[in-house]
mmCIF file of C-alpha atoms in Angstrom:
data_model
loop_
_atom_site.group_PDB
_atom_site.id
_atom_site.type_symbol
_atom_site.label_atom_id
_atom_site.label_comp_id
_atom_site.label_asym_id
_atom_site.label_seq_id
_atom_site.Cartn_x
_atom_site.Cartn_y
_atom_site.Cartn_z
ATOM 1 C CA MET A 1 108.703 128.008 114.625
ATOM 2 C CA LYS A 2 109.818 124.506 115.654
ATOM 3 C CA VAL A 3 109.174 125.359 119.311
ATOM 4 C CA LEU A 4 105.646 126.572 118.548
ATOM 5 C CA LYS A 5 104.965 123.439 116.502
ATOM 6 C CA ALA A 6 106.191 121.223 119.332
ATOM 7 C CA VAL A 7 104.050 123.056 121.897
ATOM 8 C CA PHE A 8 100.993 122.815 119.661
ATOM 9 C CA ALA A 9 101.586 119.091 119.025
ATOM 10 C CA ARG A 10 101.769 118.375 122.742
ATOM 11 C CA VAL A 11 98.716 120.456 123.587
ATOM 12 C CA LEU A 12 96.753 118.675 120.851
ATOM 13 C CA ALA A 13 97.962 115.301 122.150
ATOM 14 C CA LEU A 14 96.706 116.169 125.630
ATOM 15 C CA TYR A 15 93.382 117.319 124.175
ATOM 16 C CA ALA A 16 93.017 114.059 122.197
ATOM 17 C CA ILE A 17 93.808 111.935 125.260
ATOM 18 C CA LEU A 18 91.299 113.787 127.442
ATOM 19 C CA LEU A 19 88.701 113.608 124.690
ATOM 20 C CA PHE A 20 89.262 109.859 124.317
ATOM 21 C CA ALA A 21 89.054 109.289 128.072
ATOM 22 C CA ALA A 22 85.813 111.257 128.360
ATOM 23 C CA SER A 23 84.234 109.449 125.419
ATOM 24 C CA LEU A 24 85.427 106.074 126.731
ATOM 25 C CA VAL A 25 83.338 106.526 129.883
ATOM 26 C CA VAL A 26 80.254 106.881 127.679
ATOM 27 C CA MET A 27 81.064 104.335 124.963
ATOM 28 C CA VAL A 28 82.111 101.495 127.261
ATOM 29 C CA TRP A 29 78.455 100.782 128.112
ATOM 30 C CA PRO A 30 77.219 99.917 124.595
ATOM 31 C CA VAL A 31 80.472 97.999 124.073
ATOM 32 C CA LEU A 32 79.814 95.906 127.183
ATOM 33 C CA PHE A 33 76.343 95.146 125.800
ATOM 34 C CA THR A 34 77.961 93.465 122.774
ATOM 35 C CA TYR A 35 79.483 90.819 125.089
ATOM 36 C CA LEU A 36 75.923 89.520 125.607
ATOM 37 C CA LEU A 37 75.474 88.741 121.905
ATOM 38 C CA ASN A 38 76.866 85.793 119.976
ATOM 39 C CA GLU A 39 80.429 86.242 118.778
ATOM 40 C CA ARG A 40 79.791 87.271 115.175
ATOM 41 C CA THR A 41 76.789 89.518 115.839
ATOM 42 C CA GLY A 42 78.427 91.090 118.869
ATOM 43 C CA THR A 43 81.616 91.801 116.938
ATOM 44 C CA ALA A 44 79.632 93.338 114.059
ATOM 45 C CA VAL A 45 77.751 95.633 116.439
ATOM 46 C CA PHE A 46 80.992 96.474 118.238
ATOM 47 C CA ARG A 47 82.603 97.569 114.979
ATOM 48 C CA LYS A 48 79.640 99.784 114.101
ATOM 49 C CA ILE A 49 79.915 101.442 117.499
ATOM 50 C CA THR A 50 83.660 101.981 117.205
ATOM 51 C CA ARG A 51 83.358 103.276 113.625
ATOM 52 C CA GLY A 52 81.158 106.179 114.668
ATOM 53 C CA TRP A 53 83.205 106.741 117.807
ATOM 54 C CA MET A 54 86.613 106.787 116.123
ATOM 55 C CA GLN A 55 85.423 108.841 113.140
ATOM 56 C CA THR A 56 84.072 111.506 115.492
ATOM 57 C CA TRP A 57 87.086 111.399 117.802
ATOM 58 C CA MET A 58 89.613 111.809 114.995
ATOM 59 C CA LEU A 59 87.579 114.549 113.307
ATOM 60 C CA LEU A 60 87.499 116.523 116.568
ATOM 61 C CA PHE A 61 91.285 116.788 116.628
ATOM 62 C CA GLY A 62 91.596 117.606 112.946
ATOM 63 C CA CYS A 63 92.016 114.222 111.257
ATOM 64 C CA PRO A 64 89.166 113.582 108.817
ATOM 65 C CA VAL A 65 89.027 109.985 107.565
ATOM 66 C CA THR A 66 88.730 108.888 103.929
ATOM 67 C CA VAL A 67 87.965 105.242 103.139
ATOM 68 C CA LYS A 68 88.247 103.756 99.639
ATOM 69 C CA GLY A 69 87.632 100.273 98.272
ATOM 70 C CA ARG A 70 84.921 98.965 100.601
ATOM 71 C CA HIS A 71 83.337 97.276 97.567
ATOM 72 C CA HIS A 72 86.198 94.759 97.480
ATOM 73 C CA PHE A 73 84.654 92.991 100.472
ATOM 74 C CA LYS A 74 82.189 90.573 98.892
ATOM 75 C CA LYS A 75 79.057 89.583 100.766
ATOM 76 C CA ASP A 76 79.429 86.357 102.787
ATOM 77 C CA GLU A 77 83.182 86.228 102.091
ATOM 78 C CA VAL A 78 85.693 86.271 104.939
ATOM 79 C CA TYR A 79 89.203 87.649 104.512
ATOM 80 C CA VAL A 80 92.592 88.023 106.121
ATOM 81 C CA VAL A 81 93.217 91.780 105.926
ATOM 82 C CA THR A 82 96.843 92.969 105.867
ATOM 83 C CA CYS A 83 97.619 96.580 106.819
ATOM 84 C CA ASN A 84 100.823 98.583 106.751
ATOM 85 C CA HIS A 85 101.840 100.084 110.092
ATOM 86 C CA ARG A 86 103.505 103.472 110.580
ATOM 87 C CA SER A 87 101.749 104.925 113.640
ATOM 88 C CA MET A 88 99.693 104.099 116.725
ATOM 89 C CA ILE A 89 96.778 105.813 114.965
ATOM 90 C CA ASP A 90 96.671 102.911 112.476
ATOM 91 C CA VAL A 91 94.586 100.660 114.721
ATOM 92 C CA PRO A 92 91.650 103.050 115.371
ATOM 93 C CA LEU A 93 91.761 103.905 111.666
ATOM 94 C CA SER A 94 91.817 100.343 110.321
ATOM 95 C CA THR A 95 89.628 97.954 112.293
ATOM 96 C CA PRO A 96 86.542 100.175 112.760
ATOM 97 C CA PHE A 97 86.362 100.992 109.051
ATOM 98 C CA ILE A 98 86.680 97.461 107.679
ATOM 99 C CA PRO A 99 83.261 96.369 106.378
ATOM 100 C CA GLY A 100 81.773 93.681 108.560
ATOM 101 C CA PRO A 101 82.854 92.055 111.823
ATOM 102 C CA ASN A 102 86.592 91.809 112.310
ATOM 103 C CA LYS A 103 89.231 91.265 114.961
ATOM 104 C CA THR A 104 92.918 92.061 115.126
ATOM 105 C CA ILE A 105 95.874 90.440 116.854
ATOM 106 C CA ALA A 106 96.806 92.491 119.921
ATOM 107 C CA LYS A 107 98.981 92.587 123.031
ATOM 108 C CA ARG A 108 97.488 90.763 126.007
ATOM 109 C CA SER A 109 99.060 93.211 128.466
ATOM 110 C CA LEU A 110 96.883 96.134 127.307
ATOM 111 C CA ALA A 111 93.717 94.168 128.063
ATOM 112 C CA LYS A 112 94.577 94.582 131.756
ATOM 113 C CA VAL A 113 94.119 98.375 131.653
ATOM 114 C CA PRO A 114 90.939 99.251 133.625
ATOM 115 C CA VAL A 115 87.873 100.088 131.476
ATOM 116 C CA PHE A 116 89.925 100.529 128.288
ATOM 117 C CA GLY A 117 90.916 96.865 128.481
ATOM 118 C CA TRP A 118 87.275 95.767 128.153
ATOM 119 C CA VAL A 119 86.967 97.665 124.871
ATOM 120 C CA TYR A 120 90.416 96.640 123.658
ATOM 121 C CA ALA A 121 89.815 92.935 124.283
ATOM 122 C CA ARG A 122 86.378 92.968 122.608
ATOM 123 C CA GLY A 123 87.879 93.417 119.164
ATOM 124 C CA SER A 124 91.078 91.430 119.609
ATOM 125 C CA VAL A 125 92.711 88.045 119.580
ATOM 126 C CA LEU A 126 95.096 88.509 122.483
ATOM 127 C CA VAL A 127 98.675 87.288 122.487
ATOM 128 C CA ASP A 128 101.689 87.438 124.772
ATOM 129 C CA ARG A 129 104.471 87.938 122.235
ATOM 130 C CA ASP A 130 107.114 86.775 124.711
ATOM 131 C CA SER A 131 105.476 83.359 125.013
ATOM 132 C CA ASP A 132 105.778 80.677 122.321
ATOM 133 C CA ALA A 133 102.782 78.874 123.799
ATOM 134 C CA SER A 134 100.683 82.043 123.646
ATOM 135 C CA ARG A 135 101.634 82.634 120.015
ATOM 136 C CA ARG A 136 100.595 79.086 119.121
ATOM 137 C CA LYS A 137 97.279 79.522 120.928
ATOM 138 C CA SER A 138 96.697 82.853 119.186
ATOM 139 C CA PHE A 139 97.108 81.184 115.782
ATOM 140 C CA ASP A 140 94.416 78.666 116.719
ATOM 141 C CA ALA A 141 92.244 81.525 118.003
ATOM 142 C CA MET A 142 92.619 83.377 114.699
ATOM 143 C CA LYS A 143 91.583 80.249 112.803
ATOM 144 C CA ALA A 144 88.534 79.951 115.057
ATOM 145 C CA THR A 145 87.724 83.626 114.474
ATOM 146 C CA LEU A 146 87.751 83.169 110.698
ATOM 147 C CA ALA A 147 85.603 80.034 111.055
ATOM 148 C CA LYS A 148 82.966 82.221 112.742
ATOM 149 C CA LYS A 149 82.940 84.426 109.610
ATOM 150 C CA ILE A 150 84.860 87.250 111.252
ATOM 151 C CA HIS A 151 87.695 88.887 109.290
ATOM 152 C CA MET A 152 91.189 88.807 110.820
ATOM 153 C CA VAL A 153 93.240 92.009 110.586
ATOM 154 C CA ILE A 154 97.002 91.613 110.749
ATOM 155 C CA TYR A 155 99.938 94.029 110.477
ATOM 156 C CA PRO A 156 102.500 91.804 108.733
ATOM 157 C CA GLU A 157 105.379 94.223 109.399
ATOM 158 C CA GLY A 158 105.021 93.224 113.049
ATOM 159 C CA THR A 159 105.905 96.613 114.500
ATOM 160 C CA ARG A 160 105.645 100.208 113.321
ATOM 161 C CA ASN A 161 107.734 101.124 110.317
ATOM 162 C CA LYS A 162 110.213 103.766 111.496
ATOM 163 C CA THR A 163 112.229 103.687 108.282
ATOM 164 C CA LYS A 164 111.900 105.893 105.199
ATOM 165 C CA LYS A 165 110.906 102.888 103.097
ATOM 166 C CA PRO A 166 107.222 102.423 102.193
ATOM 167 C CA LEU A 167 107.124 99.065 104.021
ATOM 168 C CA LYS A 168 109.257 96.960 106.312
ATOM 169 C CA SER A 169 109.733 93.301 105.458
ATOM 170 C CA PHE A 170 106.743 91.078 106.228
ATOM 171 C CA TYR A 171 106.486 88.187 108.660
ATOM 172 C CA ASP A 172 104.883 84.926 107.491
ATOM 173 C CA GLY A 173 102.012 84.642 109.982
ATOM 174 C CA ALA A 174 99.222 86.334 108.012
ATOM 175 C CA PHE A 175 100.006 84.321 104.906
ATOM 176 C CA LYS A 176 100.249 80.987 106.702
ATOM 177 C CA LEU A 177 96.904 81.792 108.309
ATOM 178 C CA ALA A 178 95.299 82.532 104.930
ATOM 179 C CA LEU A 179 96.639 79.321 103.384
ATOM 180 C CA THR A 180 95.736 77.167 106.391
ATOM 181 C CA THR A 181 92.146 78.422 106.517
ATOM 182 C CA GLY A 182 91.536 78.871 102.782
ATOM 183 C CA HIS A 183 90.712 82.578 102.969
ATOM 184 C CA ASN A 184 91.929 85.151 100.447
ATOM 185 C CA ILE A 185 93.753 88.308 101.461
ATOM 186 C CA ILE A 186 92.611 91.905 101.150
ATOM 187 C CA PRO A 187 95.586 94.282 101.315
ATOM 188 C CA ALA A 188 94.815 97.576 103.067
ATOM 189 C CA VAL A 189 97.100 100.586 102.608
ATOM 190 C CA ILE A 190 97.074 103.347 105.228
ATOM 191 C CA PHE A 191 98.244 106.862 104.379
ATOM 192 C CA TYR A 192 99.495 109.829 106.431
ATOM 193 C CA THR A 193 99.096 108.518 109.984
ATOM 194 C CA GLU A 194 102.842 109.071 110.469
ATOM 195 C CA LYS A 195 102.161 112.797 109.993
ATOM 196 C CA VAL A 196 99.619 112.702 112.814
ATOM 197 C CA LEU A 197 101.588 110.619 115.302
ATOM 198 C CA PRO A 198 105.124 109.758 114.134
ATOM 199 C CA ALA A 199 106.571 106.502 115.426
ATOM 200 C CA ASN A 200 109.657 108.312 116.752
ATOM 201 C CA LYS A 201 107.707 110.917 118.765
ATOM 202 C CA LYS A 202 106.152 110.643 122.202
ATOM 203 C CA PHE A 203 103.176 112.707 123.347
ATOM 204 C CA TRP A 204 102.819 114.326 119.935
ATOM 205 C CA LEU A 205 99.832 114.874 117.651
ATOM 206 C CA LEU A 206 99.262 117.044 114.594
ATOM 207 C CA PRO A 207 96.124 117.417 112.467
ATOM 208 C CA HIS A 208 96.210 115.873 108.990
ATOM 209 C CA ARG A 209 93.834 113.989 106.737
ATOM 210 C CA ILE A 210 94.214 110.218 106.970
ATOM 211 C CA GLU A 211 93.136 107.517 104.545
ATOM 212 C CA ILE A 212 92.726 103.774 104.303
ATOM 213 C CA HIS A 213 92.404 102.096 100.894
ATOM 214 C CA PHE A 214 91.206 98.503 100.555
ATOM 215 C CA LEU A 215 92.615 96.798 97.456
ATOM 216 C CA GLU A 216 91.373 93.900 95.353
ATOM 217 C CA PRO A 217 91.448 90.500 97.054
ATOM 218 C CA VAL A 218 94.566 88.415 96.446
ATOM 219 C CA SER A 219 93.771 84.762 95.806
ATOM 220 C CA ILE A 220 95.724 82.179 97.759
ATOM 221 C CA GLU A 221 95.461 79.655 94.927
ATOM 222 C CA GLY A 222 98.778 78.258 93.735
ATOM 223 C CA HIS A 223 100.812 80.011 96.427
ATOM 224 C CA THR A 224 103.164 79.015 99.194
ATOM 225 C CA SER A 225 103.293 81.296 102.222
ATOM 226 C CA THR A 226 106.506 82.835 100.858
ATOM 227 C CA SER A 227 105.183 83.513 97.362
ATOM 228 C CA LEU A 228 101.905 84.868 98.768
ATOM 229 C CA LYS A 229 103.812 87.122 101.162
ATOM 230 C CA ASN A 230 105.982 88.443 98.338
ATOM 231 C CA LYS A 231 102.996 89.097 96.081
ATOM 232 C CA VAL A 232 101.046 91.005 98.730
ATOM 233 C CA TYR A 233 104.156 92.973 99.652
ATOM 234 C CA GLU A 234 104.708 94.010 96.029
ATOM 235 C CA ILE A 235 101.064 95.030 95.593
ATOM 236 C CA MET A 236 101.029 97.134 98.766
ATOM 237 C CA GLU A 237 104.415 98.732 98.109
ATOM 238 C CA HIS A 238 103.515 99.663 94.529
ATOM 239 C CA TYR A 239 100.149 101.086 95.573
ATOM 240 C CA TYR A 240 101.658 103.099 98.418
ATOM 241 C CA VAL A 241 104.318 104.666 96.182
ATOM 242 C CA ALA A 242 101.857 105.371 93.358
ATOM 243 C CA ASN A 243 99.197 106.972 95.585
ATOM 244 C CA TYR A 244 101.089 108.752 98.352
ATOM 245 C CA LYS A 245 100.719 112.531 98.047
ATOM 246 C CA ALA A 246 103.177 114.484 100.151
#
């Protein structure tokens, strides 16, 4: 049974990759058009394009998407959005389904991949994590992004959570960004992507429903970066434990 499951997971992974590559050839053209628009409008249109694209792509390999809590994004408000991170599927699940224009922090190296890199860079603030200078510049770029009324999406665990705990410990960056710019935080909790593409598996994909829940905004008022980090962590951990259905 384990052998059959492994074979199926690898066949489905190949199917998903080929499906993504084929759709990329089509979708890259409307994405390139968004580069001609101003930053906020272009990013908003880009996210609408990727929402339909990713929803269809994931549905075609057996991963229907459920989104809850969109109403927590208030009109004309800009937020730092913090997401938990258990799988590579988290990124195509999170950023396209956040209401309104948004960007995420992302590896500069992937922007060099032909064709895909154009799409990847369109929705990202790029950073070379091995460079202190690049990290400093990325912080300024994230501040500039928020100033243009574009949400910033950050995974405060830093890397995928490969433990059995609901969350890894958080880094300070997202919370310093929120305090520096005066923007509140919307915690986002992702469910079940580790069942689709586990962090400890390579070339592996299994069908499963996936969900992203946006929670009530967390005010930055009266907080230090440490106290804000701890509060958001507690909210996300409690919600994950209370709502995860095995």
